[in-house]
Coordinates of C-alpha atoms and ligand atoms in Angstrom, one line a residue:
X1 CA 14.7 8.7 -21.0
X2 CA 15.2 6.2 -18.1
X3 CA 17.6 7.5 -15.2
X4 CA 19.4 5.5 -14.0
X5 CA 20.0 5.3 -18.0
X6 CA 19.9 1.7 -19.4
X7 CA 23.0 2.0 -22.3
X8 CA 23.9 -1.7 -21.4
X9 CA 20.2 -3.1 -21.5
X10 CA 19.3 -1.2 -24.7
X11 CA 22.2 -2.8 -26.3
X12 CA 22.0 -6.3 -25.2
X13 CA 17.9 -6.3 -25.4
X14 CA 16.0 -3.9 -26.5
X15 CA 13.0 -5.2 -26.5
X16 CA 13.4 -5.3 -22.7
X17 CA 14.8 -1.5 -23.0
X18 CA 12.2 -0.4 -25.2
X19 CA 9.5 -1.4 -22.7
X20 CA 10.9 -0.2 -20.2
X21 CA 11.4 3.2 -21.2
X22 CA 7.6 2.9 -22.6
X23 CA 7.2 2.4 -18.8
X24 CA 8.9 5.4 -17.8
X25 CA 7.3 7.5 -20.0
X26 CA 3.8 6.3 -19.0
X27 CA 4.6 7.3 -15.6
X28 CA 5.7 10.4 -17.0
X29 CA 2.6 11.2 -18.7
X30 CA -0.4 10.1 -16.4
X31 CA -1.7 11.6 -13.5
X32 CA -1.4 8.4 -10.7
X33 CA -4.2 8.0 -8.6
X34 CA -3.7 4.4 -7.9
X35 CA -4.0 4.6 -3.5
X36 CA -0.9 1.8 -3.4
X37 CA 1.4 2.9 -6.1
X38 CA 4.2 5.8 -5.8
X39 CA 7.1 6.9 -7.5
X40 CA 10.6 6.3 -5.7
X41 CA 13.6 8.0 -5.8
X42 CA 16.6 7.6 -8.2
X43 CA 19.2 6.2 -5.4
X44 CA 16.3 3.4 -4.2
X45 CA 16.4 2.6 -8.0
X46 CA 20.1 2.5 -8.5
X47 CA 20.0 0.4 -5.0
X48 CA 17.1 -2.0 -6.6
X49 CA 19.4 -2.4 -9.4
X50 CA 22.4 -3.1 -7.9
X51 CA 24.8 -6.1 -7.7
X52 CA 23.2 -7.4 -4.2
X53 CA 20.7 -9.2 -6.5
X54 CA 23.7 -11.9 -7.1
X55 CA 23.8 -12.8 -3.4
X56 CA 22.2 -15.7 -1.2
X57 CA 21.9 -14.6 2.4
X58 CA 19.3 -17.4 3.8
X59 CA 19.5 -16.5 8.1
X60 CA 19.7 -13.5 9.6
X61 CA 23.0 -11.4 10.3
X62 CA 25.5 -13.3 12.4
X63 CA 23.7 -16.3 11.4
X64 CA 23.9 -17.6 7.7
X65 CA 24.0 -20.3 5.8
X66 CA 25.9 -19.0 3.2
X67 CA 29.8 -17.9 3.7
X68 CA 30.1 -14.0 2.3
X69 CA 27.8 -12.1 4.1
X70 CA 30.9 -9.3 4.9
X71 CA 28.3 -6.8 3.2
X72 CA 24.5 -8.1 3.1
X73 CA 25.0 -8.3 7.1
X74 CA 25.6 -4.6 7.5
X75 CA 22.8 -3.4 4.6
X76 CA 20.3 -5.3 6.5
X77 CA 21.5 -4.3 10.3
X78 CA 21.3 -0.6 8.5
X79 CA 17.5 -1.7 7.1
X80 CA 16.9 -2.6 10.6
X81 CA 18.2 0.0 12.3
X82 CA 16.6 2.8 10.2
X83 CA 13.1 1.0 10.6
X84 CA 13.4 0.5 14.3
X85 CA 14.3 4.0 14.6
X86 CA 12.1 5.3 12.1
X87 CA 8.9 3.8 13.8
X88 CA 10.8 3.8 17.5
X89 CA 9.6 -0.2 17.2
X90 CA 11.2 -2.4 19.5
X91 CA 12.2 -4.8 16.6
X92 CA 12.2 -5.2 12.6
X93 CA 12.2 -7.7 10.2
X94 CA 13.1 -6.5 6.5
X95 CA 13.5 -9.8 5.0
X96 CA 9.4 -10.5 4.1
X97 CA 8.9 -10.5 0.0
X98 CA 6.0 -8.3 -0.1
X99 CA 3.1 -7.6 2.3
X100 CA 1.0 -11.1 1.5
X101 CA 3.9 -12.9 3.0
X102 CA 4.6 -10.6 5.9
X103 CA 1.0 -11.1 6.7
X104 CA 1.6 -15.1 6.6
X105 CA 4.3 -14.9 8.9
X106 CA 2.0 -13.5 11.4
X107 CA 0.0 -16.6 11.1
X108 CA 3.1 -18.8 10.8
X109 CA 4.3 -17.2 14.1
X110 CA 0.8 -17.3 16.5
X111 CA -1.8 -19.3 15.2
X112 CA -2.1 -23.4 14.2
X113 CA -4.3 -24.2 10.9
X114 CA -7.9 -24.2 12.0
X115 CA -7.2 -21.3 15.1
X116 CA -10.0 -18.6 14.6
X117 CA -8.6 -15.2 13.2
X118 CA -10.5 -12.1 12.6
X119 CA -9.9 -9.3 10.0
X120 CA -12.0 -6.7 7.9
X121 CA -13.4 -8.2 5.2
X122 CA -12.3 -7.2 1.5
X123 CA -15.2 -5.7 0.6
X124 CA -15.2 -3.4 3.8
X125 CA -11.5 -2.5 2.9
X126 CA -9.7 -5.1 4.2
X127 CA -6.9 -7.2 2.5
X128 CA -7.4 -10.9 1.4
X129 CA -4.2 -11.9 3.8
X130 CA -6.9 -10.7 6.5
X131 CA -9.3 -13.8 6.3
X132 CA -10.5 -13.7 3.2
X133 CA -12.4 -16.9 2.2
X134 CA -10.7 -17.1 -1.4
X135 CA -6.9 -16.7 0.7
X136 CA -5.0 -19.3 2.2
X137 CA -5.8 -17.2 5.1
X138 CA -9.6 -17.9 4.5
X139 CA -8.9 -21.4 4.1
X140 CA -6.6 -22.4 6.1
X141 CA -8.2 -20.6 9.2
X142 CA -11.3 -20.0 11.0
X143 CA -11.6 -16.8 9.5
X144 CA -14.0 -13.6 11.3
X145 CA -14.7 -11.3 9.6
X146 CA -15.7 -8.1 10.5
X147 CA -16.9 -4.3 8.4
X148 CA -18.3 -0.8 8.7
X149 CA -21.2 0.4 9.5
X150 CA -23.9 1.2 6.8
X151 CA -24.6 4.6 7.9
X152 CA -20.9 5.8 8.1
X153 CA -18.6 3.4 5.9
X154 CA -16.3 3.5 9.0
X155 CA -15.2 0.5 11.0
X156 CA -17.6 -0.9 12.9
X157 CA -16.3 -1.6 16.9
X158 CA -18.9 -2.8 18.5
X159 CA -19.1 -5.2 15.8
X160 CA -15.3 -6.0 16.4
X161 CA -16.0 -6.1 20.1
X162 CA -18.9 -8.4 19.7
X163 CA -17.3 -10.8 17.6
X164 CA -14.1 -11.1 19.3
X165 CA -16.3 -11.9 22.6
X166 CA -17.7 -14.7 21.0
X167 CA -15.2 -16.2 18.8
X168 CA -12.2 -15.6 20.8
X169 CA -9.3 -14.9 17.9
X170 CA -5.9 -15.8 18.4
X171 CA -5.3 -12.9 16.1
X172 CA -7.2 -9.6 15.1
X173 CA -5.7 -7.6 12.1
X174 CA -6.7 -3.9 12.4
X175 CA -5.6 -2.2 8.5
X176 CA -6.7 -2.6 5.4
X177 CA -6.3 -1.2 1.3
X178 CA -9.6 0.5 1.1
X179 CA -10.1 2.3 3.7
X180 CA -10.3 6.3 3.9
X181 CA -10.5 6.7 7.7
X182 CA -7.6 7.4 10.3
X183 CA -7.2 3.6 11.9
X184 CA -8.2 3.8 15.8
X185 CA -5.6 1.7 17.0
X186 CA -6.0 2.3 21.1
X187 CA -9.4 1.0 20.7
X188 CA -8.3 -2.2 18.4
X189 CA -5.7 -3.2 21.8
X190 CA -8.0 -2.5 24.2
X191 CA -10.7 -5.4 22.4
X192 CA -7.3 -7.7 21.4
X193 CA -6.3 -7.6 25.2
X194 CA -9.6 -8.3 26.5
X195 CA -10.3 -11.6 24.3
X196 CA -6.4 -12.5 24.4
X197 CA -5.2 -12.1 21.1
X198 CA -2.6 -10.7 19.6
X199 CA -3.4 -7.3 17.7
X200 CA -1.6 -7.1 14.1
X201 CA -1.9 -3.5 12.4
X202 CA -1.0 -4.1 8.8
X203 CA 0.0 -0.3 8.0
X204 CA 1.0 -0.9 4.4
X205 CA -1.4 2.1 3.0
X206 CA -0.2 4.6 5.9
X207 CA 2.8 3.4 6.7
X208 CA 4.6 6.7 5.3
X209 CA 1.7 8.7 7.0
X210 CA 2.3 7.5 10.6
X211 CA 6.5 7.7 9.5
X212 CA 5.6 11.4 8.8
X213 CA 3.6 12.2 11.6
X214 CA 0.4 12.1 9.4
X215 CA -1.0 9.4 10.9
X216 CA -1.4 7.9 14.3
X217 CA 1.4 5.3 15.5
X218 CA -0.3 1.9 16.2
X219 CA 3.5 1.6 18.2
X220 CA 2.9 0.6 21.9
X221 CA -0.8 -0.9 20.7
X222 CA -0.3 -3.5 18.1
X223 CA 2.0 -5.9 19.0
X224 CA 3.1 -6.7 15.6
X225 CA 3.1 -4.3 12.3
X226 CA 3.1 -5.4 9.0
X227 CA 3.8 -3.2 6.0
X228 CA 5.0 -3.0 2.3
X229 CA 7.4 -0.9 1.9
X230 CA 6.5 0.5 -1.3
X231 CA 3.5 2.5 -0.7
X232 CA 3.0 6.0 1.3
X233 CA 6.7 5.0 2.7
X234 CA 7.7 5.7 -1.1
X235 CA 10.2 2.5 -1.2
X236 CA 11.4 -0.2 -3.0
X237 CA 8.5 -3.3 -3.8
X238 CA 8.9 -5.5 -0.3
X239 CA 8.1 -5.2 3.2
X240 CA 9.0 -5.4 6.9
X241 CA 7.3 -6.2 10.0
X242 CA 7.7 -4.5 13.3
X243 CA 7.4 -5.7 17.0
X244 CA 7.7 -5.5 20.4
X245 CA 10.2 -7.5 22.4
X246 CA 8.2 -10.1 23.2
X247 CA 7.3 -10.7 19.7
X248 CA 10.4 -10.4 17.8
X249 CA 11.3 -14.0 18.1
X250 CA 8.5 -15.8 16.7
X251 CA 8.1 -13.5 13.7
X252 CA 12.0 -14.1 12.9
X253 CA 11.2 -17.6 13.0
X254 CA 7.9 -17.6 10.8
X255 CA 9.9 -15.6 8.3
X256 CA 12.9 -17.7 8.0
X257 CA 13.0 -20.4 7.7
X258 CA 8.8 -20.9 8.2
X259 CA 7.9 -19.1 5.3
X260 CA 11.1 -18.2 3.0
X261 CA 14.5 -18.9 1.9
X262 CA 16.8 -16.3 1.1
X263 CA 15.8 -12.5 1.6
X264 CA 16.3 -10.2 -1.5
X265 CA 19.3 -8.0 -0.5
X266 CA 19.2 -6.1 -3.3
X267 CA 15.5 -5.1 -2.1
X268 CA 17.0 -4.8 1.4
X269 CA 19.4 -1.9 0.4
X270 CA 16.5 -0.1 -1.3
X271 CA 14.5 -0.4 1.7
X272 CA 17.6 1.3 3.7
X273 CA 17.9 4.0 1.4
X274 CA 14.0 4.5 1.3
X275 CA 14.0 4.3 5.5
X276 CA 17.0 7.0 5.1
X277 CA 15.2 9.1 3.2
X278 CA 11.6 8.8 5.3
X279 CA 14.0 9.9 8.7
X280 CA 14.6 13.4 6.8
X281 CA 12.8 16.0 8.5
X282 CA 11.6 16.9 4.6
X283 CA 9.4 13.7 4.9
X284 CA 7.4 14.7 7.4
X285 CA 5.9 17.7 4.9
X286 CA 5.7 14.9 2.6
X287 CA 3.4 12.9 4.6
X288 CA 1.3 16.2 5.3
X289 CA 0.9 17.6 1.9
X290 CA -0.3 13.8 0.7
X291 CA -3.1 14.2 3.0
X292 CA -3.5 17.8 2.3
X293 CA -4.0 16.5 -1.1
X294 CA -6.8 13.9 -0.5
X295 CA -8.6 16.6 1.5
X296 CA -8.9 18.9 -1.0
X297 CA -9.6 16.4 -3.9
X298 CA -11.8 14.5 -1.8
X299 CA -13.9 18.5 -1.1
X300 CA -13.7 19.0 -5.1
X301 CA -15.4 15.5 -5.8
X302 CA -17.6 16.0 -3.6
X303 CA -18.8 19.5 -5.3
X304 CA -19.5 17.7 -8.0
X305 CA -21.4 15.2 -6.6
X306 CA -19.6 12.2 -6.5
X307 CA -20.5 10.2 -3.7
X308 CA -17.6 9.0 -1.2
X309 CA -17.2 6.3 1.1
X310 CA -17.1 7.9 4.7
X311 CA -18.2 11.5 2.8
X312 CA -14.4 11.8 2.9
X313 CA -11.2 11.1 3.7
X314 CA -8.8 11.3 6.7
X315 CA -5.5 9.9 4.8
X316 CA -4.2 9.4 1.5
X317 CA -7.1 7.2 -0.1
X318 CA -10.6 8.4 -1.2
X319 CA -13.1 5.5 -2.2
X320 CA -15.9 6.8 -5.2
X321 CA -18.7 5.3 -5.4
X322 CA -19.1 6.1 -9.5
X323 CA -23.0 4.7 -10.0
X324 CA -24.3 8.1 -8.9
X325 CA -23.0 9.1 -12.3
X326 CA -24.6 6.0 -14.6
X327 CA -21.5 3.8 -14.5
X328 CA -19.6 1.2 -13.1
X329 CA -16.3 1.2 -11.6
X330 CA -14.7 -0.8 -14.2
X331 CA -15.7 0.9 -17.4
X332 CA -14.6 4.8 -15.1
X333 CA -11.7 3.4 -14.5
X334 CA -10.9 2.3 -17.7
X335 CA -12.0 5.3 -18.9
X336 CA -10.3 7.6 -16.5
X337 CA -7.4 5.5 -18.1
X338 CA -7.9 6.3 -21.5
X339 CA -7.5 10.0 -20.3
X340 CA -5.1 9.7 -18.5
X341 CA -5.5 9.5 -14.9
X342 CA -4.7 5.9 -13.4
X343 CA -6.6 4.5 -11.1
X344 CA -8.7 0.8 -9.9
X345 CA -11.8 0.1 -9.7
X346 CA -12.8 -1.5 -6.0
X347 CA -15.8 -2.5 -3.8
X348 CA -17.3 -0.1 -2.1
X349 CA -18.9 -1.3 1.5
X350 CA -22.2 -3.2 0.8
X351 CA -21.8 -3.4 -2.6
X352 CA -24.5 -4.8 -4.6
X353 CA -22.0 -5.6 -7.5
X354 CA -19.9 -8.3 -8.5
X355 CA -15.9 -7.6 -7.6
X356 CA -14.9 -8.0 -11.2
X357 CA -17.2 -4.8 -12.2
X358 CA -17.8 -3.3 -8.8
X359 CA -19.6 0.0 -7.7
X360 CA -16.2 1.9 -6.7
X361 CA -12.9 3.4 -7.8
X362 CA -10.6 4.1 -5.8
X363 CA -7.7 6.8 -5.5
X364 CA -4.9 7.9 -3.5
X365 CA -2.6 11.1 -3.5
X366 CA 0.6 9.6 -2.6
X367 CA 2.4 9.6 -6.4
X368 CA 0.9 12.5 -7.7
X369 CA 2.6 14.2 -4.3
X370 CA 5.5 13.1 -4.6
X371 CA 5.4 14.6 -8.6
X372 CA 4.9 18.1 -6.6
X373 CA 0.8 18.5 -6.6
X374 CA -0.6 20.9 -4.5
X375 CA -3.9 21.1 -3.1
X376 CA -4.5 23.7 -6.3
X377 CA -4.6 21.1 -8.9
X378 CA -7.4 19.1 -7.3
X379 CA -10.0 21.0 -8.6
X380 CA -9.1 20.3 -11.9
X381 CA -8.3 16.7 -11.3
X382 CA -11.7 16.6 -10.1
X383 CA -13.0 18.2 -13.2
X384 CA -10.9 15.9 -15.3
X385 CA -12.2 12.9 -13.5
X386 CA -16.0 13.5 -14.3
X387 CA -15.7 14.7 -17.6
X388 CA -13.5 11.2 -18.1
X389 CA -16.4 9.4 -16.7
X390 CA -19.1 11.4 -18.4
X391 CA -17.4 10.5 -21.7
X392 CA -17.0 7.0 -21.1
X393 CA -17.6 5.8 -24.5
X394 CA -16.2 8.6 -26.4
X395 CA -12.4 7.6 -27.2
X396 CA -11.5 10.9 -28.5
X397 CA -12.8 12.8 -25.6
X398 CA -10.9 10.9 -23.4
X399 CA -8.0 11.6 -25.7
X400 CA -8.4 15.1 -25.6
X401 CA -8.0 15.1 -21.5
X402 CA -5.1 12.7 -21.7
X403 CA -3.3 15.4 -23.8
X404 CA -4.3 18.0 -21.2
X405 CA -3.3 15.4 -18.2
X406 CA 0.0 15.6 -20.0
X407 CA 0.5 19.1 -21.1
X408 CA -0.2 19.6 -16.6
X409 CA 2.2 16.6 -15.6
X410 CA 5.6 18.1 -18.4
X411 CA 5.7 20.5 -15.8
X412 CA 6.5 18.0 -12.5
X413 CA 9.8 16.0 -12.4
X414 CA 9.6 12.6 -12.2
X415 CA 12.5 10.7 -10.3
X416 CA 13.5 7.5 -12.9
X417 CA 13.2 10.2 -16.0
X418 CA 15.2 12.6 -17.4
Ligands
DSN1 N1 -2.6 -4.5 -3.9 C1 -2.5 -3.7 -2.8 C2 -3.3 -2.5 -3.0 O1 -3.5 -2.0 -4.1 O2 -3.8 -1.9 -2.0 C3 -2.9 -4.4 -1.6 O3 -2.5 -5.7 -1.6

């Protein structure tokens, strides 16, 4: 069952009810592997679903354009407050929808249509909001884009150097959703001050790992920090963005009014309650047992011979190249489906395949931790995995794992079902 329960939506639709509760169950059931998914907490649920939904807040607190605000101005000063203190940022913003238009609001804030911007390219691991040619961002901009190298699948800096030499970005994002490696963010500043621009870390994979001390801070380097709030930080769906003094101003601005109307306080709570929960010291083993996860997975993939972007992983995200084992990404991940064990399929760097059916899938440890795995289980997640792939085409193989997948997960609660 759903918890919070749903009494009142099962009774006046329960079509609605029914799929949701299908919903809940399949979260349930599966092992989660997807790198940006998680599961949050029953009181960021209740908060999601509370009665903040029915308010318009447009402005910031102290400054509306609505009469009312005797409660969303505190939830969002708390939002703030948490966040600032959380990341010890000089500023936050917790009004952006979700981490495509946090991203615009850093180009809303520093750059005109046509400035040059430079970000990793998607294939290398980058997000479309970085550059991207299909994106606004991509079209809008004078997009440069830069990867990894070959040889390593990590981020390549003298190409980063190089091109911010001779192309002079008004902005370089540093961050990405594919990429398994700890992000150097010292040496991201030291090439944005040189050239002038302003350095952008968009954290939204690791932002839980750097709250928990798993991951280097990009505070004090990037000027401005973008991030969803839903990922490693285990929150509701939205985002925030962090800066320095200097900064804060023009990202307000870019927000609201450049970019949106009124912020989603209902979403604003959640975040609170999700920032209240990351500042608990318990967090902080959080963030190192999702890593401790990825490790050992990562080691028990590679023991069978998968092949993995970077030969590892330094976070929560592992990147499998799959066509060492005769198939594509798309038909192992759909597969892996099948038996259980959610996951997407995703370039890998240099890809010689098209996006829709790429080489890669790739997987993250940040739900599965959360659901109490320990670095025991990998193995046989790993074992699961190629016998999934393996099997590809046999339905009632993959069947047989999901019921195993299962049988494992019964014994992990799952906040949301009781
Ligand atoms: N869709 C997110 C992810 O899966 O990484 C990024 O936008």
């Amino acid at each position: 069952m759903h918890e919070p329960a749903i009494p009142s939506l099962t009774g006046a639709d329960p079509e609605v009810a029914r799929l949701v509760q299908a919903e809940a169950r399949r979260q349930f059931e599966k092992v989660r592997l997807i790198a940006s998914e998680n599961y949050v907490s029953t009181a960021v649920l209740e908060a999601t679903g509370s009665v903040l939904t029915n308010k318009y807040s447009e402005g910031y607190a102290g400054r509306r354009y609505y009469e009312g605000q005797q409660v969303v101005d505190p939830v969002e000063e708390l939002a703030i407050g948490r966040a600032k203190a959380l990341f010890g940022a000089d500023h936050a913003n917790v009004q952006p929808y979700s981490g495509s238009p946090a991203n615009l609001a850093v180009y809303m804030a520093f750059l005109d249509p046509g400035d040059a911007v430079m970000g990793m390219a998607l294939p290398a691991g980058g997000h479309l909001t970085h550059g991207w040619g299909v994106s606004a961002t991509g079209k809008w901009f004078r997009s440069v884009q830069y990867g990894v190298r070959k040889e390593t699948g990590v981020v390549d800096l003298d190409q980063v150097r190089d091109l911010a030499r001779a192309e002079r970005p008004k902005v370089i994002f540093c961050g990405g959703t594919a990429i398994p490696r700890t992000i150097d963010f010292p040496a991201f500043a030291e090439i944005a001050n040189e050239v002038g621009a302003v350095l952008a870390a968009d954290i939204a994979h690791i932002a839980g790992l750097i709250a928990g001390g798993a991951h280097p801070s990009p505070v004090g380097h990037a000027q401005v920090i973008t991030t969803t709030t839903h990922k490693t930080l285990r929150g509701p769906r939205g985002a925030m963005i962090l800066t320095d003094a200097a900064h804060a101003k023009a990202i307000d601005k870019a927000v609201f009014p450049g970019l949106q109307g009124g912020p989603h306080n209902h979403t604003t709570a959640a975040i609170a309650v999700a920032l209240g929960e990351a500042l608990d010291p318990s967090f902080g083993l959080y963030a190192h047992a999702v890593v401790q996860n990825a490790r050992s997975l990562a080691a028990a993939l590679l023991d069978r011979g998968f092949d993995l972007v970077s030969g590892g992983t330094d976070n929560h995200l592992i990147l499998v190249d799959v066509t060492g084992k005769g198939v594509g990404g798309k038909p192992a991940a759909k597969a892996l489906d099948r038996a259980g064990i959610e996951a997407n399929y995703n370039t890998v760097p240099f890809d010689p395949r098209k996006p829709f059916d790429p080489s890669g899938v790739r997987l993250g440890t940040a739900a599965i931790t959360t659901r109490g795995l320990t670095p025991d289980h990998m193995p046989q997640i790993a074992e699961w995995i190629e016998r999934a792939i393996l099997a590809a085409q046999d339905e009632q193989a993959l069947d047989r794992i999901a019921a195993e997948v299962a049988d494992l997960m019964a014994g992990y609660p799952m906040p949301g079902w009781a």
